[in-house]
Amino acid sequence: MRAALHFPLRALVAGAVLAVALPCLPAQASQASAEAREPHPLEIFQNSEDRLFRVGYRLATANAAFCPHTVPVSGLMVHDAESYGDPEAVRKLFGLNGDIGIQAVAPGSPAAKAGLSQNDTLLALDGQRIAPHWQRTEPRWQRVFALRDAIDAALARGPLELTWQNSDGIERTAVIEGIPACPTRFELVDSKASAAADGERVLVGERFPGLAYDESAFAAAIAHEMAHNIMRHPQTFRKVGWKRKLVRLSERDADRLMPWLLHNAGYDPRAAIAFMREWGPKHGGWIFRKRTHDGWDERVEFIEAELPRLEAAVAAHPEGLADWASGFTPELYVSDG
């Protein structure tokens, strides 16, 4: 898994991508008929993005105590029906009563505790109705980015009031406060089969095979990419270029940090090994055999060698956490200068 700098993925969210990538929904699509038909591509995409978002939220919040910088997050992801090819059909498919739908809600998050659910309709932020304060844009995907930034900015200031409508049609309002998270976004992009990090985001293609793995193995893949962002590898290579030896060291560090991140999020640290053993033999030809990466079996050995250090750190921590900020030693040292 390379950082996005030398294996780029498009930086778009679901609505922006799928407006051009997927066929329009049939006009008769509805929630009532969902069980009587094959899932629509948009529903499959939503399920994958929901999984990525939930796992990413869990990793980012559970490791916040050890990240040098954090951001407040709500556990809420939104999308815009107007950014798809057939907005009215999207609203019918997901049962929305407006343009802005809830794409994903992380379990146990402030948004979940407030009562928000997937496919609710977001109506207002801090008393400001979506229309007219956030009007439809051209390109159409820009509005959902503006809303995302508005939510982030509001949480950075303090509590945020949300108004939404459930499937029962009743408006609800709640005030939520963000909780600290390592500053990485998690986005699903269309048509790709890879995972990447760009310094600020983890970008996962909708055809990434790891999406079909059990959650702990999938979380290991996401932890690997998140590790690149934590250690600022993309920023480093933007400065110094893609030097083969340094890239190899960055991959080793991301592999070795995986089990630390997994432990803090409540996953089995050995899921990093399980992922590598499931991924490597099937997909080694396109990534694990490159000169910038060790072989997948060698990578398993590096992870296994890291586990005793992880276990010692966990035993020494009063809360049984894996303090990678002080206990993990990277091979590639990154300068912030």
Short mmCIF file of C-alpha atoms in Angstrom, two decimals:
data_model
loop_
_atom_site.label_atom_id
_atom_site.label_comp_id
_atom_site.label_asym_id
_atom_site.label_seq_id
_atom_site.Cartn_x
_atom_site.Cartn_y
_atom_site.Cartn_z
CA MET A 1 0.00 0.00 0.00
CA ARG A 2 1.69 3.14 -1.13
CA ALA A 3 1.02 6.67 -0.13
CA ALA A 4 -1.06 8.51 -2.71
CA LEU A 5 1.85 10.66 -3.82
CA HIS A 6 3.23 7.96 -6.09
CA PHE A 7 0.12 5.86 -6.54
CA PRO A 8 -2.51 8.62 -6.78
CA LEU A 9 -6.21 8.29 -6.15
CA ARG A 10 -8.77 10.95 -6.90
CA ALA A 11 -9.68 13.00 -3.84
CA LEU A 12 -13.47 12.87 -4.15
CA VAL A 13 -16.27 11.77 -1.87
CA ALA A 14 -19.12 9.45 -2.76
CA GLY A 15 -21.53 11.94 -4.29
CA ALA A 16 -18.92 13.68 -6.38
CA VAL A 17 -17.56 10.46 -7.84
CA LEU A 18 -20.76 8.60 -8.41
CA ALA A 19 -22.48 11.46 -10.17
CA VAL A 20 -20.53 10.44 -13.25
CA ALA A 21 -19.35 6.93 -12.43
CA LEU A 22 -22.63 5.09 -11.89
CA PRO A 23 -25.81 4.85 -13.95
CA CYS A 24 -28.88 6.75 -12.86
CA LEU A 25 -31.21 5.05 -10.45
CA PRO A 26 -34.55 3.76 -11.72
CA ALA A 27 -37.31 6.22 -10.92
CA GLN A 28 -39.31 3.58 -9.04
CA ALA A 29 -36.50 2.83 -6.57
CA SER A 30 -37.69 2.95 -2.96
CA GLN A 31 -36.81 1.67 0.48
CA ALA A 32 -39.91 -0.53 0.49
CA SER A 33 -38.62 -2.55 -2.45
CA ALA A 34 -35.01 -2.77 -1.19
CA GLU A 35 -35.35 -6.33 0.07
CA ALA A 36 -37.03 -7.56 -3.12
CA ARG A 37 -34.20 -6.67 -5.48
CA GLU A 38 -30.45 -6.80 -5.83
CA PRO A 39 -28.65 -3.97 -3.99
CA HIS A 40 -28.14 -0.93 -6.18
CA PRO A 41 -24.52 0.13 -6.80
CA LEU A 42 -25.14 3.21 -4.67
CA GLU A 43 -26.23 1.04 -1.76
CA ILE A 44 -23.14 -1.14 -2.15
CA PHE A 45 -20.98 1.97 -2.23
CA GLN A 46 -22.73 3.34 0.85
CA ASN A 47 -22.16 0.09 2.75
CA SER A 48 -18.46 0.12 1.86
CA GLU A 49 -18.05 3.77 2.79
CA ASP A 50 -19.91 3.16 6.04
CA ARG A 51 -17.49 0.34 6.90
CA LEU A 52 -14.45 2.44 6.09
CA PHE A 53 -15.79 5.40 8.06
CA ARG A 54 -16.61 3.32 11.14
CA VAL A 55 -13.22 1.59 11.20
CA GLY A 56 -11.37 4.84 10.52
CA TYR A 57 -13.24 6.67 13.27
CA ARG A 58 -12.44 3.87 15.72
CA LEU A 59 -8.73 3.95 14.91
CA ALA A 60 -8.45 7.75 14.86
CA THR A 61 -10.26 8.36 18.14
CA ALA A 62 -8.69 5.45 20.03
CA ASN A 63 -5.18 6.67 19.20
CA ALA A 64 -5.82 10.37 19.79
CA ALA A 65 -3.98 10.36 23.14
CA PHE A 66 -0.72 9.68 21.32
CA CYS A 67 -1.08 11.88 18.22
CA PRO A 68 0.85 15.17 18.51
CA HIS A 69 -2.14 17.05 17.10
CA THR A 70 -5.83 16.20 17.25
CA VAL A 71 -9.09 17.51 15.81
CA PRO A 72 -12.61 17.27 17.26
CA VAL A 73 -14.89 14.88 15.36
CA SER A 74 -18.58 14.02 15.54
CA GLY A 75 -18.68 10.57 13.95
CA LEU A 76 -20.98 11.88 11.23
CA MET A 77 -20.55 11.68 7.43
CA VAL A 78 -22.93 13.42 5.02
CA HIS A 79 -23.59 13.24 1.30
CA ASP A 80 -25.57 15.38 -1.13
CA ALA A 81 -28.29 13.93 -3.36
CA GLU A 82 -27.73 16.80 -5.79
CA SER A 83 -24.21 15.60 -6.52
CA TYR A 84 -25.50 12.37 -8.11
CA GLY A 85 -26.72 11.84 -11.65
CA ASP A 86 -30.40 11.57 -10.65
CA PRO A 87 -30.99 13.45 -7.38
CA GLU A 88 -34.68 12.63 -7.09
CA ALA A 89 -34.06 8.91 -7.52
CA VAL A 90 -31.30 9.08 -4.87
CA ARG A 91 -33.68 10.77 -2.45
CA LYS A 92 -36.22 8.00 -3.05
CA LEU A 93 -33.67 5.21 -2.74
CA PHE A 94 -32.40 6.42 0.63
CA GLY A 95 -35.71 7.83 1.89
CA LEU A 96 -34.38 11.39 2.17
CA ASN A 97 -36.66 14.38 2.74
CA GLY A 98 -34.08 16.83 1.45
CA ASP A 99 -30.75 16.98 -0.35
CA ILE A 100 -28.32 16.29 2.51
CA GLY A 101 -28.39 12.73 3.80
CA ILE A 102 -26.50 11.00 6.57
CA GLN A 103 -24.14 8.62 4.78
CA ALA A 104 -22.59 7.06 7.89
CA VAL A 105 -22.66 7.31 11.68
CA ALA A 106 -19.88 5.78 13.77
CA PRO A 107 -21.10 3.61 16.68
CA GLY A 108 -20.62 5.24 20.07
CA SER A 109 -19.82 8.61 18.51
CA PRO A 110 -21.37 11.94 19.59
CA ALA A 111 -23.62 11.78 16.51
CA ALA A 112 -24.80 8.27 17.37
CA LYS A 113 -25.45 9.19 21.01
CA ALA A 114 -27.53 12.16 19.83
CA GLY A 115 -29.76 9.77 17.88
CA LEU A 116 -28.66 10.34 14.29
CA SER A 117 -28.83 7.35 11.95
CA GLN A 118 -27.79 6.48 8.42
CA ASN A 119 -30.21 7.93 5.84
CA ASP A 120 -31.63 10.57 8.14
CA THR A 121 -31.94 13.97 6.45
CA LEU A 122 -29.79 16.81 7.76
CA LEU A 123 -31.77 20.06 7.87
CA ALA A 124 -29.72 22.67 9.74
CA LEU A 125 -26.42 23.46 11.46
CA ASP A 126 -26.54 25.76 14.49
CA GLY A 127 -30.02 26.89 13.47
CA GLN A 128 -29.01 27.72 9.90
CA ARG A 129 -31.13 25.76 7.45
CA ILE A 130 -29.28 23.98 4.67
CA ALA A 131 -31.27 26.06 2.24
CA PRO A 132 -30.65 28.95 1.75
CA HIS A 133 -27.35 29.04 3.70
CA TRP A 134 -25.79 26.23 1.64
CA GLN A 135 -27.26 26.51 -1.82
CA ARG A 136 -26.67 24.04 -4.61
CA THR A 137 -23.32 24.51 -6.30
CA GLU A 138 -21.65 23.94 -9.64
CA PRO A 139 -19.72 21.69 -9.68
CA ARG A 140 -22.38 19.95 -7.66
CA TRP A 141 -19.98 18.16 -5.30
CA GLN A 142 -18.70 21.41 -3.79
CA ARG A 143 -21.64 21.84 -1.41
CA VAL A 144 -20.96 18.66 0.55
CA PHE A 145 -17.34 19.74 1.01
CA ALA A 146 -18.54 23.14 2.26
CA LEU A 147 -20.89 21.45 4.73
CA ARG A 148 -18.16 19.11 5.94
CA ASP A 149 -15.86 22.08 6.50
CA ALA A 150 -18.64 24.00 8.29
CA ILE A 151 -19.21 21.06 10.67
CA ASP A 152 -15.48 20.75 11.35
CA ALA A 153 -15.12 24.49 11.98
CA ALA A 154 -18.12 24.54 14.33
CA LEU A 155 -16.81 21.59 16.35
CA ALA A 156 -13.42 23.30 16.62
CA ARG A 157 -15.20 26.28 18.24
CA GLY A 158 -17.29 24.18 20.61
CA PRO A 159 -20.71 22.47 20.74
CA LEU A 160 -22.68 22.14 17.48
CA GLU A 161 -26.46 22.08 17.18
CA LEU A 162 -27.79 19.70 14.54
CA THR A 163 -31.34 19.53 13.21
CA TRP A 164 -32.42 16.50 11.24
CA GLN A 165 -35.39 14.39 10.24
CA ASN A 166 -35.72 10.64 10.76
CA SER A 167 -37.70 8.31 8.53
CA ASP A 168 -40.76 9.01 10.72
CA GLY A 169 -40.77 12.58 9.39
CA ILE A 170 -40.34 14.25 12.79
CA GLU A 171 -37.73 16.97 13.15
CA ARG A 172 -35.20 16.52 15.93
CA THR A 173 -32.52 18.80 17.33
CA ALA A 174 -29.53 17.94 19.50
CA VAL A 175 -26.31 19.60 20.58
CA ILE A 176 -23.13 17.56 20.21
CA GLU A 177 -19.51 18.10 21.15
CA GLY A 178 -16.63 16.68 19.19
CA ILE A 179 -14.15 14.25 20.68
CA PRO A 180 -10.40 14.22 19.88
CA ALA A 181 -9.14 12.21 16.93
CA CYS A 182 -5.90 11.88 15.01
CA PRO A 183 -6.31 14.24 12.03
CA THR A 184 -6.94 11.79 9.19
CA ARG A 185 -10.05 11.62 7.00
CA PHE A 186 -11.24 8.35 5.52
CA GLU A 187 -12.73 8.44 2.01
CA LEU A 188 -13.95 5.83 -0.44
CA VAL A 189 -13.26 6.56 -4.10
CA ASP A 190 -14.72 4.98 -7.21
CA SER A 191 -13.19 2.47 -9.61
CA LYS A 192 -9.92 1.93 -7.74
CA ALA A 193 -8.70 -1.31 -6.16
CA SER A 194 -5.98 0.16 -3.96
CA ALA A 195 -5.52 1.90 -0.63
CA ALA A 196 -3.36 4.98 -0.17
CA ALA A 197 -2.45 7.83 2.17
CA ASP A 198 -1.79 11.42 1.14
CA GLY A 199 -0.81 12.97 4.47
CA GLU A 200 -4.31 14.08 5.42
CA ARG A 201 -6.56 11.28 4.20
CA VAL A 202 -6.75 7.55 3.81
CA LEU A 203 -8.22 6.86 0.37
CA VAL A 204 -9.66 3.42 -0.34
CA GLY A 205 -10.90 2.30 -3.74
CA GLU A 206 -14.36 0.77 -3.91
CA ARG A 207 -12.80 -2.35 -5.48
CA PHE A 208 -10.13 -2.71 -2.79
CA PRO A 209 -10.11 -6.45 -1.93
CA GLY A 210 -9.62 -5.75 1.77
CA LEU A 211 -13.19 -4.48 1.99
CA ALA A 212 -14.29 -8.13 1.84
CA TYR A 213 -12.00 -9.22 4.70
CA ASP A 214 -13.19 -9.57 8.27
CA GLU A 215 -13.24 -6.27 10.13
CA SER A 216 -10.00 -6.72 12.05
CA ALA A 217 -8.00 -7.57 8.92
CA PHE A 218 -9.60 -4.67 7.05
CA ALA A 219 -8.79 -2.42 10.01
CA ALA A 220 -5.16 -3.51 9.73
CA ALA A 221 -5.02 -2.25 6.15
CA ILE A 222 -6.53 1.08 7.20
CA ALA A 223 -4.14 1.29 10.16
CA HIS A 224 -1.20 0.84 7.77
CA GLU A 225 -2.28 3.84 5.69
CA MET A 226 -3.11 5.88 8.77
CA ALA A 227 0.38 5.13 10.06
CA HIS A 228 1.85 6.79 6.96
CA ASN A 229 -0.09 9.95 7.83
CA ILE A 230 0.84 9.85 11.51
CA MET A 231 4.53 9.61 10.63
CA ARG A 232 4.14 12.24 7.88
CA HIS A 233 5.64 10.05 5.17
CA PRO A 234 3.77 11.72 2.28
CA GLN A 235 4.99 15.15 3.39
CA THR A 236 8.53 13.84 3.61
CA PHE A 237 8.52 12.42 0.11
CA ARG A 238 7.04 15.59 -1.30
CA LYS A 239 10.20 17.29 -0.04
CA VAL A 240 12.90 14.72 -0.79
CA GLY A 241 11.37 12.74 -3.65
CA TRP A 242 10.65 9.03 -3.86
CA LYS A 243 13.98 7.54 -2.88
CA ARG A 244 13.75 3.77 -2.97
CA LYS A 245 15.54 3.08 0.31
CA LEU A 246 13.51 5.67 2.20
CA VAL A 247 10.24 4.36 0.78
CA ARG A 248 11.12 0.86 1.90
CA LEU A 249 11.83 2.15 5.40
CA SER A 250 8.52 4.03 5.46
CA GLU A 251 6.66 0.84 4.53
CA ARG A 252 8.40 -1.10 7.27
CA ASP A 253 7.49 1.59 9.79
CA ALA A 254 3.84 1.61 8.70
CA ASP A 255 3.73 -2.18 8.97
CA ARG A 256 5.29 -2.15 12.43
CA LEU A 257 3.01 0.62 13.74
CA MET A 258 -0.11 -1.25 12.56
CA PRO A 259 -0.43 -3.52 15.63
CA TRP A 260 -0.01 -0.58 18.03
CA LEU A 261 -2.87 1.30 16.39
CA LEU A 262 -5.02 -1.83 16.26
CA HIS A 263 -4.53 -2.62 19.95
CA ASN A 264 -5.69 0.83 21.06
CA ALA A 265 -8.81 0.51 18.90
CA GLY A 266 -9.72 -2.80 20.51
CA TYR A 267 -8.63 -5.04 17.63
CA ASP A 268 -6.28 -7.99 17.97
CA PRO A 269 -2.80 -6.67 17.07
CA ARG A 270 -2.12 -9.95 15.25
CA ALA A 271 -4.78 -8.92 12.74
CA ALA A 272 -1.91 -7.07 11.05
CA ILE A 273 -0.29 -10.44 10.41
CA ALA A 274 -3.59 -12.00 9.34
CA PHE A 275 -4.10 -9.22 6.79
CA MET A 276 -0.61 -9.59 5.37
CA ARG A 277 -0.98 -13.37 5.04
CA GLU A 278 -4.33 -13.05 3.32
CA TRP A 279 -3.32 -10.18 1.06
CA GLY A 280 0.24 -11.04 0.14
CA PRO A 281 -0.07 -14.39 -1.69
CA LYS A 282 -2.96 -13.13 -3.81
CA HIS A 283 -1.82 -9.61 -4.59
CA GLY A 284 1.95 -9.72 -4.15
CA GLY A 285 2.62 -9.32 -7.86
CA TRP A 286 1.53 -5.70 -7.99
CA ILE A 287 2.86 -4.34 -4.75
CA PHE A 288 4.77 -6.68 -2.46
CA ARG A 289 7.36 -7.54 -5.12
CA LYS A 290 8.26 -3.96 -5.89
CA ARG A 291 11.74 -2.88 -4.92
CA THR A 292 10.30 -0.23 -2.62
CA HIS A 293 8.64 -2.97 -0.53
CA ASP A 294 9.82 -6.06 1.29
CA GLY A 295 8.21 -9.37 0.40
CA TRP A 296 4.96 -10.05 2.21
CA ASP A 297 6.51 -12.90 4.22
CA GLU A 298 9.34 -10.59 5.31
CA ARG A 299 6.75 -8.02 6.33
CA VAL A 300 5.07 -10.62 8.51
CA GLU A 301 8.40 -11.20 10.23
CA PHE A 302 8.84 -7.48 10.91
CA ILE A 303 5.36 -7.28 12.45
CA GLU A 304 5.94 -10.37 14.56
CA ALA A 305 9.21 -8.91 15.82
CA GLU A 306 7.36 -5.77 16.89
CA LEU A 307 4.81 -7.59 19.05
CA PRO A 308 7.05 -8.12 22.13
CA ARG A 309 7.79 -4.38 22.24
CA LEU A 310 4.07 -3.66 21.94
CA GLU A 311 3.22 -6.10 24.70
CA ALA A 312 5.83 -4.58 27.01
CA ALA A 313 4.43 -1.10 26.38
CA VAL A 314 0.89 -2.28 27.09
CA ALA A 315 1.97 -3.96 30.33
CA ALA A 316 3.69 -0.76 31.48
CA HIS A 317 0.77 1.56 30.69
CA PRO A 318 -1.67 2.18 33.58
CA GLU A 319 -4.65 1.84 31.25
CA GLY A 320 -3.23 -0.99 29.17
CA LEU A 321 -2.80 1.17 26.09
CA ALA A 322 -0.05 0.94 23.50
CA ASP A 323 1.83 4.22 23.84
CA TRP A 324 3.46 4.30 20.45
CA ALA A 325 4.38 7.98 20.85
CA SER A 326 7.09 6.97 23.32
CA GLY A 327 7.44 3.22 22.80
CA PHE A 328 7.68 2.91 19.02
CA THR A 329 11.01 3.51 17.28
CA PRO A 330 10.73 4.33 13.56
CA GLU A 331 13.47 3.44 11.14
CA LEU A 332 12.71 6.47 8.98
CA TYR A 333 13.07 9.71 10.90
CA VAL A 334 10.99 12.57 9.59
CA SER A 335 11.98 16.19 10.02
CA ASP A 336 9.24 18.78 10.37
CA GLY A 337 11.58 21.44 9.13
#
